[in-house]
Structure formats: C-alpha cells, structure tokens
Short mmCIF file of C-alpha atoms and ligand atoms in Angstrom, two decimals:
data_model
loop_
_atom_site.label_atom_id
_atom_site.label_comp_id
_atom_site.label_asym_id
_atom_site.label_seq_id
_atom_site.Cartn_x
_atom_site.Cartn_y
_atom_site.Cartn_z
CA MET A 2 175.41 -27.50 159.19
CA PRO A 3 177.18 -30.17 157.07
CA THR A 4 177.97 -29.10 153.50
CA GLU A 5 178.67 -31.47 150.64
CA ASN A 6 181.25 -30.06 148.28
CA THR A 7 181.76 -30.97 144.67
CA ALA A 8 185.48 -31.52 144.52
CA GLY A 9 184.81 -34.13 141.84
CA PRO A 10 182.24 -34.00 139.05
CA GLN A 11 179.97 -31.05 138.39
CA ARG A 12 176.57 -31.26 139.99
CA VAL A 13 173.11 -30.41 138.71
CA VAL A 14 170.52 -30.12 141.45
CA ILE A 15 166.87 -30.43 140.42
CA VAL A 16 164.24 -29.35 142.95
CA GLY A 17 160.93 -31.22 142.69
CA SER A 18 159.96 -34.54 141.13
CA GLY A 19 156.73 -33.59 139.37
CA PHE A 20 156.20 -33.65 135.62
CA ALA A 21 158.90 -31.03 134.92
CA GLY A 22 161.57 -32.22 137.38
CA PHE A 23 161.07 -35.91 136.63
CA THR A 24 161.21 -35.44 132.86
CA CYS A 25 164.20 -33.13 133.15
CA ALA A 26 166.12 -35.63 135.30
CA ARG A 27 165.36 -38.51 132.97
CA LYS A 28 166.31 -36.68 129.79
CA LEU A 29 169.35 -35.01 131.32
CA CYS A 30 170.78 -38.42 132.33
CA ARG A 31 170.40 -39.58 128.73
CA LEU A 32 172.06 -36.47 127.32
CA LEU A 33 174.95 -36.69 129.78
CA ALA A 34 175.46 -40.36 128.96
CA GLN A 35 175.47 -39.56 125.24
CA GLY A 36 177.93 -36.73 125.84
CA ASP A 37 180.04 -39.09 127.98
CA ARG A 38 180.19 -36.48 130.75
CA ASP A 39 180.73 -37.14 134.43
CA VAL A 40 178.07 -34.88 135.90
CA GLU A 41 176.12 -35.80 139.02
CA VAL A 42 172.35 -35.30 138.80
CA VAL A 43 170.72 -34.81 142.20
CA LEU A 44 166.95 -34.74 142.63
CA VAL A 45 165.68 -33.07 145.81
CA THR A 46 162.09 -33.97 146.52
CA PRO A 47 159.97 -34.56 149.64
CA THR A 48 158.49 -37.77 148.20
CA ASP A 49 160.30 -40.70 146.62
CA TYR A 50 157.83 -40.71 143.74
CA MET A 51 156.52 -38.69 140.84
CA LEU A 52 152.77 -38.16 141.18
CA TYR A 53 150.58 -38.45 138.09
CA THR A 54 148.09 -35.81 139.28
CA PRO A 55 145.53 -36.10 136.43
CA LEU A 56 144.37 -39.40 137.97
CA LEU A 57 143.90 -38.01 141.49
CA PRO A 58 140.13 -37.60 140.93
CA ASP A 59 140.03 -41.36 140.17
CA VAL A 60 141.85 -42.01 143.46
CA ALA A 61 139.39 -39.79 145.34
CA GLY A 62 136.53 -41.62 143.64
CA GLY A 63 137.90 -44.99 144.77
CA LEU A 64 138.44 -46.12 141.19
CA ILE A 65 142.24 -46.38 141.18
CA ASP A 66 144.61 -47.53 143.90
CA PRO A 67 146.91 -44.62 144.92
CA ARG A 68 150.01 -46.79 144.40
CA PHE A 69 149.22 -46.93 140.70
CA VAL A 70 149.40 -43.15 140.18
CA VAL A 71 152.83 -42.76 141.78
CA ILE A 72 155.99 -43.60 139.88
CA SER A 73 158.90 -44.87 141.96
CA LEU A 74 161.90 -42.59 141.39
CA ALA A 75 164.36 -45.27 142.47
CA ASP A 76 162.99 -47.53 139.73
CA ALA A 77 162.50 -44.93 137.01
CA LEU A 78 165.65 -42.84 137.55
CA PRO A 79 168.41 -45.30 138.52
CA ARG A 80 171.23 -42.91 137.54
CA VAL A 81 169.92 -40.00 139.61
CA ARG A 82 170.99 -39.41 143.20
CA LEU A 83 167.80 -39.00 145.19
CA VAL A 84 167.67 -36.68 148.18
CA VAL A 85 164.27 -37.27 149.77
CA ALA A 86 163.94 -33.95 151.57
CA LYS A 87 162.46 -30.51 151.16
CA ALA A 88 164.46 -27.61 149.75
CA GLU A 89 164.18 -25.09 152.55
CA SER A 90 166.31 -22.25 151.22
CA ILE A 91 168.64 -21.45 148.35
CA ASP A 92 171.70 -19.22 148.32
CA LEU A 93 172.07 -18.01 144.74
CA GLN A 94 175.42 -16.33 145.42
CA ARG A 95 177.15 -19.21 147.20
CA LYS A 96 175.35 -21.71 144.95
CA THR A 97 174.06 -23.86 147.78
CA ILE A 98 170.74 -25.33 148.74
CA THR A 99 169.65 -26.27 152.26
CA VAL A 100 167.46 -29.34 152.55
CA THR A 101 165.47 -30.59 155.54
CA SER A 102 163.52 -33.70 156.38
CA ASP A 103 161.89 -35.28 159.41
CA TYR A 104 164.59 -37.93 159.40
CA HIS A 105 167.86 -36.01 159.43
CA ALA A 106 169.35 -32.66 160.40
CA PRO A 107 169.41 -29.83 157.80
CA ARG A 108 172.06 -30.34 155.14
CA GLU A 109 173.64 -28.05 152.59
CA LEU A 110 174.37 -29.13 149.02
CA SER A 111 176.37 -27.16 146.52
CA TRP A 112 175.38 -26.98 142.86
CA ASP A 113 176.85 -25.94 139.53
CA ARG A 114 173.45 -25.80 137.84
CA LEU A 115 170.13 -25.45 139.62
CA VAL A 116 166.79 -26.46 138.11
CA LEU A 117 163.75 -25.15 139.97
CA THR A 118 160.66 -27.29 139.38
CA PRO A 119 158.83 -27.25 142.74
CA GLY A 120 155.45 -26.92 140.99
CA SER A 121 152.45 -25.32 142.61
CA VAL A 122 150.10 -25.52 145.56
CA THR A 123 146.38 -24.86 145.93
CA ARG A 124 145.54 -21.17 145.77
CA LEU A 125 143.78 -20.23 149.01
CA PHE A 126 141.65 -17.16 149.56
CA ASP A 127 140.91 -15.24 152.70
CA VAL A 128 137.75 -17.20 153.47
CA PRO A 129 137.15 -17.80 157.20
CA GLY A 130 137.41 -21.52 158.04
CA LEU A 131 138.81 -22.51 154.63
CA ALA A 132 142.17 -23.86 155.81
CA GLU A 133 140.57 -25.77 158.70
CA HIS A 134 137.54 -27.31 157.02
CA ALA A 135 138.31 -27.78 153.33
CA ARG A 136 140.75 -30.07 151.56
CA GLY A 137 142.52 -29.59 148.23
CA LEU A 138 143.30 -32.14 145.52
CA LYS A 139 147.03 -31.85 144.85
CA THR A 140 148.38 -34.80 146.82
CA VAL A 141 147.65 -38.47 147.46
CA ALA A 142 146.83 -37.65 151.10
CA GLU A 143 144.19 -35.14 150.06
CA ALA A 144 142.61 -37.49 147.51
CA LEU A 145 142.47 -40.36 150.01
CA TYR A 146 141.12 -38.14 152.76
CA LEU A 147 138.31 -36.76 150.57
CA ARG A 148 137.25 -40.28 149.63
CA GLU A 149 137.27 -41.49 153.22
CA GLN A 150 135.69 -38.35 154.65
CA MET A 151 132.76 -38.70 152.26
CA LEU A 152 132.31 -42.44 152.92
CA ARG A 153 132.62 -41.96 156.68
CA GLN A 154 129.96 -39.27 156.64
CA LEU A 155 127.69 -41.50 154.54
CA GLU A 156 128.10 -44.31 157.06
CA LEU A 157 127.36 -41.97 159.98
CA ALA A 158 124.28 -40.70 158.15
CA ASP A 159 122.92 -44.26 157.93
CA HIS A 160 122.65 -44.36 161.72
CA GLU A 161 121.42 -40.80 162.19
CA ASP A 162 117.83 -40.21 163.38
CA ASP A 163 117.83 -36.42 162.99
CA PRO A 164 116.90 -35.77 159.32
CA GLN A 165 118.80 -32.47 159.23
CA VAL A 166 122.02 -33.96 160.53
CA ARG A 167 121.58 -36.89 158.15
CA ARG A 168 121.16 -34.50 155.22
CA ALA A 169 124.33 -32.59 156.20
CA ARG A 170 126.31 -35.83 156.33
CA ARG A 171 124.95 -36.74 152.91
CA THR A 172 126.04 -33.44 151.35
CA VAL A 173 129.32 -32.83 149.53
CA VAL A 174 130.46 -29.38 148.37
CA VAL A 175 133.14 -28.98 145.69
CA VAL A 176 134.43 -25.48 144.94
CA GLY A 177 136.03 -24.97 141.53
CA ALA A 178 134.44 -26.07 138.25
CA SER A 179 137.50 -26.11 136.04
CA TYR A 180 138.59 -29.55 134.85
CA ALA A 181 140.09 -30.83 138.15
CA GLY A 182 137.11 -29.86 140.34
CA THR A 183 134.61 -31.09 137.77
CA GLU A 184 136.38 -34.44 137.44
CA LEU A 185 136.44 -34.70 141.23
CA VAL A 186 132.72 -34.05 141.66
CA ALA A 187 131.93 -36.60 138.92
CA GLN A 188 134.07 -39.29 140.56
CA LEU A 189 132.75 -38.62 144.07
CA ARG A 190 129.20 -38.74 142.71
CA ALA A 191 129.91 -42.15 141.17
CA LEU A 192 131.35 -43.41 144.46
CA ALA A 193 128.36 -42.06 146.41
CA ASP A 194 125.96 -43.71 143.94
CA ALA A 195 127.77 -47.04 144.45
CA TYR A 196 127.40 -46.60 148.22
CA ALA A 197 123.68 -45.82 148.00
CA HIS A 198 123.02 -48.81 145.74
CA ARG A 199 124.90 -51.12 148.09
CA ARG A 200 122.98 -49.80 151.09
CA GLY A 201 119.66 -49.83 149.26
CA PHE A 202 118.63 -46.18 149.34
CA ASP A 203 117.97 -43.60 146.63
CA PRO A 204 121.29 -42.03 145.44
CA GLY A 205 119.34 -38.78 145.05
CA GLU A 206 119.43 -38.51 148.84
CA ILE A 207 123.15 -37.75 148.58
CA ARG A 208 123.49 -34.13 147.57
CA PHE A 209 126.38 -32.68 145.57
CA VAL A 210 126.93 -28.94 145.14
CA LEU A 211 129.52 -27.65 142.65
CA LEU A 212 130.39 -23.95 142.90
CA ASP A 213 132.43 -21.59 140.74
CA MET A 214 132.81 -17.83 140.49
CA ALA A 215 132.95 -18.12 136.70
CA ASP A 216 129.78 -18.10 134.62
CA ARG A 217 130.55 -21.48 133.03
CA VAL A 218 132.09 -24.82 133.83
CA MET A 219 135.43 -25.88 132.38
CA PRO A 220 136.22 -22.83 130.24
CA GLU A 221 139.30 -24.80 129.05
CA VAL A 222 137.19 -27.02 126.75
CA GLY A 223 135.12 -24.29 125.11
CA GLU A 224 131.47 -23.28 125.29
CA LYS A 225 129.87 -26.21 123.48
CA LEU A 226 131.60 -28.98 125.47
CA GLY A 227 131.18 -26.96 128.68
CA ASP A 228 127.41 -26.82 128.09
CA LYS A 229 127.34 -30.56 127.52
CA VAL A 230 129.17 -31.14 130.79
CA LEU A 231 126.66 -28.89 132.56
CA THR A 232 123.74 -30.90 131.19
CA VAL A 233 125.25 -34.31 131.99
CA LEU A 234 126.31 -33.40 135.53
CA ARG A 235 122.99 -31.72 136.31
CA GLY A 236 121.32 -34.88 134.96
CA ARG A 237 123.25 -36.80 137.62
CA GLY A 238 121.69 -34.61 140.27
CA ILE A 239 124.69 -32.34 140.85
CA ASP A 240 123.56 -28.89 141.92
CA ILE A 241 125.86 -26.58 139.92
CA ARG A 242 125.86 -22.96 141.00
CA LEU A 243 127.86 -20.54 138.88
CA LYS A 244 128.98 -17.03 139.87
CA THR A 245 128.95 -18.39 143.41
CA SER A 246 131.65 -19.35 145.87
CA LEU A 247 132.15 -19.72 149.61
CA LYS A 248 132.01 -16.93 152.15
CA GLU A 249 132.61 -18.97 155.29
CA LEU A 250 133.15 -22.55 156.44
CA THR A 251 132.50 -24.18 159.81
CA ASP A 252 132.68 -27.84 160.86
CA SER A 253 128.97 -28.28 160.13
CA HIS A 254 128.06 -25.93 157.27
CA VAL A 255 129.26 -23.53 154.59
CA VAL A 256 127.90 -20.10 153.76
CA LEU A 257 127.80 -19.27 150.05
CA THR A 258 128.46 -15.83 148.58
CA ASP A 259 124.71 -15.45 147.98
CA ASP A 260 124.29 -15.92 151.77
CA SER A 261 122.59 -19.28 151.49
CA VAL A 262 123.72 -21.89 154.00
CA VAL A 263 124.56 -25.49 153.05
CA PRO A 264 124.97 -27.90 155.97
CA THR A 265 127.88 -30.27 155.16
CA HIS A 266 130.98 -31.95 156.60
CA THR A 267 132.78 -32.58 153.30
CA VAL A 268 134.23 -29.67 151.34
CA ALA A 269 136.79 -29.81 148.52
CA TRP A 270 138.55 -26.62 147.39
CA VAL A 271 139.88 -26.97 143.85
CA THR A 272 139.96 -23.40 142.61
CA GLY A 273 143.37 -23.18 140.98
CA VAL A 274 147.04 -23.05 141.90
CA THR A 275 149.88 -20.69 142.71
CA GLY A 276 153.67 -21.23 142.70
CA ALA A 277 155.22 -23.38 145.47
CA PRO A 278 156.04 -21.54 148.73
CA LEU A 279 159.80 -22.07 148.16
CA LEU A 280 159.69 -19.50 145.33
CA GLN A 281 158.71 -16.74 147.77
CA THR A 282 162.02 -17.20 149.60
CA LEU A 283 164.17 -16.45 146.55
CA ASP A 284 163.66 -12.70 146.21
CA LEU A 285 163.43 -13.05 142.42
CA PRO A 286 160.89 -11.43 140.08
CA MET A 287 157.55 -13.27 139.96
CA GLU A 288 154.53 -13.09 137.69
CA ARG A 289 151.19 -14.41 138.95
CA GLY A 290 152.89 -16.35 141.73
CA ARG A 291 155.36 -17.96 139.31
CA LEU A 292 159.07 -17.33 138.78
CA VAL A 293 159.93 -15.13 135.80
CA VAL A 294 162.08 -16.99 133.24
CA ASP A 295 163.15 -16.25 129.67
CA ALA A 296 162.16 -18.31 126.63
CA ASN A 297 165.14 -20.63 127.24
CA LEU A 298 163.79 -21.28 130.77
CA GLY A 299 166.74 -19.45 132.31
CA VAL A 300 166.28 -17.17 135.32
CA PRO A 301 167.35 -13.68 134.17
CA GLY A 302 170.61 -12.53 135.81
CA HIS A 303 171.44 -16.07 137.02
CA PRO A 304 172.97 -18.00 134.10
CA ASP A 305 173.26 -21.22 136.14
CA VAL A 306 169.65 -21.27 137.32
CA PHE A 307 166.72 -22.63 135.31
CA ALA A 308 163.03 -23.12 136.08
CA GLY A 309 159.96 -24.64 134.46
CA GLY A 310 156.55 -26.22 135.00
CA ASP A 311 153.89 -24.70 137.26
CA ALA A 312 156.62 -22.91 139.22
CA ALA A 313 157.69 -20.74 136.29
CA ALA A 314 156.06 -17.99 134.24
CA VAL A 315 157.26 -19.31 130.89
CA PRO A 316 156.63 -17.01 127.90
CA ASP A 317 154.19 -18.71 125.52
CA LEU A 318 155.83 -18.18 122.14
CA THR A 319 152.66 -19.43 120.40
CA VAL A 320 150.54 -16.71 122.05
CA PRO A 321 152.75 -13.61 122.32
CA GLY A 322 152.37 -11.70 125.59
CA LYS A 323 150.98 -14.70 127.48
CA ILE A 324 152.62 -17.26 129.75
CA THR A 325 152.05 -20.99 129.37
CA PRO A 326 149.19 -22.37 131.50
CA PRO A 327 150.00 -24.60 134.48
CA THR A 328 149.36 -27.99 132.91
CA ALA A 329 151.12 -31.34 132.93
CA GLN A 330 151.38 -31.09 129.18
CA HIS A 331 153.53 -27.96 129.36
CA ALA A 332 155.44 -29.11 132.47
CA THR A 333 156.49 -32.35 130.77
CA ARG A 334 157.69 -30.61 127.64
CA GLN A 335 159.39 -27.91 129.66
CA GLY A 336 161.17 -30.70 131.55
CA LYS A 337 162.66 -31.86 128.25
CA ALA A 338 163.61 -28.30 127.28
CA LEU A 339 165.21 -27.79 130.70
CA ALA A 340 167.35 -30.90 130.23
CA ARG A 341 168.41 -29.79 126.76
CA ASN A 342 169.30 -26.26 127.88
CA VAL A 343 171.07 -27.35 131.08
CA ALA A 344 173.09 -29.86 129.04
CA ALA A 345 173.93 -27.06 126.57
CA SER A 346 175.16 -24.90 129.43
CA LEU A 347 177.53 -27.77 130.28
CA GLY A 348 178.81 -27.91 126.71
CA ILE A 349 176.58 -30.71 125.37
CA GLY A 350 174.37 -29.76 122.42
CA HIS A 351 172.65 -26.44 121.87
CA ALA A 352 170.10 -24.45 123.84
CA ALA A 353 166.74 -23.64 122.25
CA PRO A 354 163.70 -21.63 123.35
CA TYR A 355 160.63 -23.45 124.64
CA LYS A 356 157.80 -23.46 122.14
CA HIS A 357 154.83 -25.79 122.27
CA ARG A 358 151.35 -25.44 120.82
CA ASP A 359 148.65 -26.62 123.21
CA MET A 360 147.43 -30.11 122.29
CA GLY A 361 144.05 -29.79 124.02
CA LEU A 362 142.63 -31.47 127.07
CA VAL A 363 141.00 -34.77 128.00
CA VAL A 364 138.56 -34.79 130.93
CA ASP A 365 137.13 -37.98 132.45
CA LEU A 366 133.73 -37.34 134.00
CA GLY A 367 132.77 -40.62 135.61
CA PRO A 368 130.68 -43.51 134.30
CA GLY A 369 130.34 -43.50 130.51
CA PHE A 370 131.18 -39.85 129.94
CA ALA A 371 134.16 -37.66 129.14
CA VAL A 372 134.93 -34.64 127.01
CA ALA A 373 138.11 -34.01 125.05
CA ASN A 374 139.48 -31.60 122.47
CA PRO A 375 142.71 -33.18 121.22
CA LEU A 376 144.32 -31.04 118.50
CA GLY A 377 141.17 -28.92 118.39
CA VAL A 378 138.82 -31.84 117.61
CA HIS A 379 135.92 -31.57 120.06
CA MET A 380 134.37 -34.82 121.26
CA SER A 381 132.23 -36.10 124.11
CA GLY A 382 130.60 -39.32 125.38
CA LEU A 383 132.05 -42.78 124.93
CA LEU A 384 134.49 -41.83 122.16
CA ALA A 385 135.97 -39.12 124.39
CA LYS A 386 136.01 -41.62 127.25
CA ALA A 387 138.10 -44.05 125.21
CA VAL A 388 140.47 -41.27 124.09
CA THR A 389 140.79 -39.94 127.65
CA ARG A 390 141.58 -43.30 129.22
CA ALA A 391 143.96 -44.25 126.41
CA TYR A 392 145.74 -40.90 126.73
CA HIS A 393 146.24 -41.09 130.50
CA THR A 394 147.27 -44.73 130.42
CA PHE A 395 149.83 -43.94 127.74
CA ALA A 396 151.06 -40.74 129.43
CA VAL A 397 151.85 -42.34 132.79
CA PRO A 398 155.64 -42.56 132.57
CA ARG A 399 156.19 -46.17 133.67
CA GLY A 400 155.13 -49.50 132.17
CA LEU A 401 154.23 -51.17 135.46
CA ASN A 402 151.87 -48.33 136.42
CA ARG A 403 150.33 -48.34 132.94
CA TRP A 404 149.64 -52.04 133.27
CA ALA A 405 148.07 -51.69 136.74
CA ILE A 406 145.85 -48.81 135.60
CA THR A 407 144.70 -50.70 132.50
CA VAL A 408 143.80 -53.78 134.55
CA THR A 409 141.96 -51.59 137.09
CA TYR A 410 139.87 -49.90 134.40
CA ALA A 411 139.04 -53.30 132.89
CA THR A 412 138.15 -54.75 136.31
CA ASN A 413 135.99 -51.76 137.06
CA LEU A 414 133.80 -52.57 134.04
CA VAL A 415 132.56 -55.69 135.80
CA THR A 416 132.98 -54.98 139.54
CA PRO A 417 131.71 -52.11 141.72
CA ARG A 418 134.01 -49.57 143.35
CA PRO A 419 135.37 -50.68 146.74
CA LEU A 420 133.78 -48.86 149.69
CA THR A 421 136.17 -49.87 152.46
CA LEU A 422 137.62 -47.32 154.86
CA LEU A 423 141.28 -47.70 155.76
CA GLY A 424 141.54 -44.51 157.83
CA LEU A 425 145.22 -44.09 156.98
CA VAL A 426 145.24 -40.31 156.49
CA SER A 427 144.52 -38.04 159.44
CA PRO A 428 142.81 -34.63 159.11
CA GLU A 429 146.17 -32.98 159.89
CA GLU A 430 148.10 -34.96 157.28
CA SER A 431 145.59 -34.02 154.60
CA SER A 432 145.36 -30.32 155.54
CA PHE A 433 146.83 -27.65 153.25
CA VAL A 434 149.70 -27.21 155.72
CA GLY A 435 150.35 -30.89 156.40
CA SER A 436 149.89 -32.14 152.89
CA GLU A 437 150.91 -29.33 150.53
CA GLY A 438 153.22 -27.41 152.86
CA ILE A 439 151.25 -24.17 152.51
CA PRO A 440 152.34 -22.00 155.45
CA SER A 441 149.60 -21.40 157.99
CA LYS A 442 148.53 -17.75 158.26
CA ARG A 443 148.14 -17.92 162.03
C1 FAD B 533 143.62 -33.01 140.22
C2 FAD B 533 144.47 -32.49 139.10
C3 FAD B 533 144.22 -32.90 137.80
C4 FAD B 533 145.01 -32.43 136.76
N1 FAD B 533 144.74 -32.86 135.49
C5 FAD B 533 145.53 -32.44 134.48
C6 FAD B 533 145.31 -32.91 133.15
O1 FAD B 533 144.40 -33.72 132.91
N2 FAD B 533 146.13 -32.45 132.18
C7 FAD B 533 147.13 -31.56 132.42
O2 FAD B 533 147.87 -31.18 131.49
N3 FAD B 533 147.36 -31.08 133.66
C8 FAD B 533 146.59 -31.51 134.69
N4 FAD B 533 146.82 -31.03 135.96
C9 FAD B 533 147.87 -30.03 136.18
C10 FAD B 533 149.21 -30.72 136.41
O3 FAD B 533 149.11 -31.63 137.46
C11 FAD B 533 150.30 -29.70 136.73
O4 FAD B 533 150.33 -28.72 135.74
C12 FAD B 533 151.64 -30.41 136.81
O5 FAD B 533 151.63 -31.30 137.90
C13 FAD B 533 152.79 -29.43 136.96
O6 FAD B 533 153.98 -30.16 137.00
P1 FAD B 533 155.25 -29.59 137.80
O7 FAD B 533 156.33 -30.58 137.62
O8 FAD B 533 155.50 -28.19 137.44
O9 FAD B 533 154.76 -29.56 139.32
P2 FAD B 533 154.23 -30.70 140.26
O10 FAD B 533 153.70 -31.85 139.50
O11 FAD B 533 153.31 -29.99 141.22
O12 FAD B 533 155.51 -31.21 141.03
C14 FAD B 533 156.23 -30.38 141.89
C15 FAD B 533 157.21 -31.22 142.66
O13 FAD B 533 158.01 -30.37 143.46
C16 FAD B 533 158.05 -30.87 144.79
N5 FAD B 533 158.34 -29.76 145.70
C17 FAD B 533 157.55 -28.73 146.05
N6 FAD B 533 158.19 -27.92 146.92
C18 FAD B 533 159.42 -28.46 147.11
C19 FAD B 533 160.53 -28.10 147.91
N7 FAD B 533 160.54 -27.02 148.69
N8 FAD B 533 161.62 -28.90 147.88
C20 FAD B 533 161.66 -30.02 147.10
N9 FAD B 533 160.63 -30.40 146.31
C21 FAD B 533 159.52 -29.63 146.33
C22 FAD B 533 156.70 -31.53 144.96
O14 FAD B 533 156.70 -32.44 146.04
C23 FAD B 533 156.57 -32.21 143.60
O15 FAD B 533 157.33 -33.38 143.59
C24 FAD B 533 146.05 -31.51 137.02
C25 FAD B 533 146.28 -31.09 138.34
C26 FAD B 533 145.52 -31.58 139.36
C27 FAD B 533 145.81 -31.12 140.78
#
C-alpha cells in the first residue's frame, strides 16, 4: 500500500467534514497563518462538502434544494488539502491512517496530529426488518429518498382501486419524536398536504403516525413548549403515540409495540445517534458510543490525538458529571476548541478546556409554526418561526448558501412546494449501510 511521508512540513489530519471537522479546519488554517507556520492541514472525508444537517427535514419536505444545505469544501477551505475518501483504519503507534474510496486503491497517510471528528450515525435497535424497510435522516440521500418514497406512494395510491392498499400507500410512519423526527413529520405533512390540494382530495386521507418510547415529544424544549407542539401537530391530523415504538417492519406494514398493525410503505427512523463506526476500530475507551476525551479534547494517553463533536464524549464543564449532548451547537464550538488546542500543541498559542453553556434550540415545525428557547427564553408560533429561520440562515457557514436559502424561503411564501420526482436515489443508496456506512449485521 502506498504511504505518503512527511519529510517536509508537519501534518495535521482531520477526519470528517461535519460541524466539528469543518470548523476545526477553517480555524486551524487561520491560526497557522497567523503563527506563520508551515503545517499541512489534511481533511479526510467521504464527501466533498460539509452538510448542514438541521435543514435536512426541509430537504425531505421538498422545501429546500439539497445543494443549498451542502457547503463546498473546495470553496470554503482553499488552504486545506482535501482527501475525499473514508478513513478505514488508524494506527496510533505508527501514526498513520489508511483511507479508501471507490475511485482509488487504499492509501496510507502519516500524521503528526490527528483530529477525530467522524460524527455519528443513526442508532439502530434489534427490530426485525428495520435495516431493510426504514430510512434514517442523517444524509442527503436519506432525506431525498424519504421525500420521493412518500410522493411515489401517494401517486401509486391515486391509481389504486383496493381501499386498503390505497390507505397503506397514504400512510407515513416516523419513529422518534425528539426535534429531528418532529421536524421531519411536520415537513412531510406539509408536503403531503400540498400534494392532496394539487390532486383535489382531502389531505386528511393521508395518515401520519409519529411514535416515541418517551412520554412526551421534544423533551429538549421543556414541558410547556412540548405540549404546544403536541397540540399543533395533533391539530394537523398527526397521530402521535407516546410510549410506543416499532416491534417489526415488513415491506407492507409495521407492528407497533402495543401489537397494533399499521399498513405502510414509508417509514422513517429518527431515534437518536451513536458514534461513527470508525471509532469501534480504535480500541480506545468509549462512553455511550462516543470516544472518551479530556476537557481539552485530547484522547487520554495519546497526546497527539484529539476528538470532538458527536464522536466524542466531551465532559460538560457547565454540568459536572455529564457529557455534552450531540448537537451542532457543541460540535461547532468544539471544532474551534480543537483548532486552538491542536495549534497550541504545535507551539502556537495556549490550550484551554472546552466550556460552553447551552444556548437553547430552535425547531421549525412546518407552515407558520416553530418553537424555540434561545438563552432560556421560550417562544412559539410566528415569532419563533422568524427566530428559527434567521438563526439557521445565519448559521450556515457560507454566504452563497445563505443567499440561496433566504431566496428559497421567500419564494416559498408565494409558491407551492414542488412535487416532482427525480428518482435519483436508489433504495440501496439511501439504506443505513449504503448511506451512513453502518455495517450490516448479516
Ligand atoms: C435531521 C437533523 C437535524 C438536526 N438539527 C439540529 C439542530 O437544529 N441544532 C443542533 O444543534 N443540532 C442539530 N442536529 C445535530 C447535529 O447535526 C450534529 O450534532 C452535528 O452534525 C455533529 O457534528 P459533527 O461534526 O460531530 O458530526 P457530523 O456532522 O455527523 O459530521 C461527521 C463527518 O465525518 C464524516 N465521516 C464519518 N465517518 C468517516 C470516516 N470513516 N472517514 C472520514 N470521514 C468520516 C462524515 O461523512 C461527516 O462529514 C441535527 C441532526 C440531524 C440528523
């Protein structure tokens, strides 16, 4: 296997171009330039973009074009050397990383500092049929597939004479009522409503079921806002069943944990995340599927290895004894802390522990409604909608994307959502294996 050696400048290899890896790469380049240091920054990532995941429900709901939620790394990180490939294995002793891709043979890269930010994947449970018949919402492929699967089933239902088959095709099941699943069900509902209006039938004929094992929706936003969400979504005809999940899935129905059967062909599984599969190969201590790190985001016993974001169990210094939750908010700030501490390890500036108080959450729930609790101020309705959209538009880390998203939101005020099917994503490409790289159990 070819190995690239660093006879010249030192090399920092960052694995993963999500919120943490992208932010780390960007800030590290600035710090190195300020320190006038010749250090090569290499970003290993299977995609040539950074994905702004909080807007994936809008992509699934046909509101936003997928190109607008991905940030081109070549454009945004001109000083970084991009290696568009997957990190397959890491040798912590020899300080090498092996990368693979469909387009070239495996390659080995050496590193002086390693930053592990491979994020997370959908947490799957041992539910028969889950991997085959459900889709997650962590990637563009999954979001696009869910949108097209629902629309395709709605079209098939229009030509179906058997009322039971028609009802199954007009049923969507979403599992997971934390913010991502709840946003997804709200956006799919809005898309389904647009379809029904265009085709001239009662939107109530399209059934949505939202399930969660918890006894409330969106515990992240507190009881009062959670109750409001429950009322609004139930008012839109979404059948929300708490303390309930899936027991089994087939290609034509799901069985719930209360043994009831729901005929459907469209199932989304958005029940939470666990650390990326790469972490399992490292033989390092883990906590809740995430890599154990110290408050400076260093991996104990490996002074040249750092980790952050969803992949790392970062001590939450604002809530002693806890680790920071897997959110973009923490991943972005940890990306900055990673850059600072890696630079310090190279002799530029000083290391500091990661400490960040949670700023709250903004949750867009489809037409005219959102909830948000920025800095502990609880709000809902149109005010929360404005705050939510402003926040996301501002937080997307590239001007061109911000502009496209703003124009889309404005256009959407006066035009209906597009209902076209492009059929670009196959069932295999959108599966948990094909899309998220979760190893198949069989
Ligand atoms: C639908 C949805 C909505 C969300 N909404 C919000 C929100 O509103 N607010 C909020 O704060 N958080 C939100 N989150 C959570 C947020 O997306 C995550 O916390 C955040 O993405 C974590 O960032 P990260 O950089 O750690 O990982 P990720 O963003 O998951 O990025 C990981 C990167 O590593 C790459 N990678 C993985 N394995 C390898 C490998 N072997 N080799 C090379 N590269 C690899 C991936 O391709 C990716 O580029 C949402 C998540 C989802 C799914």
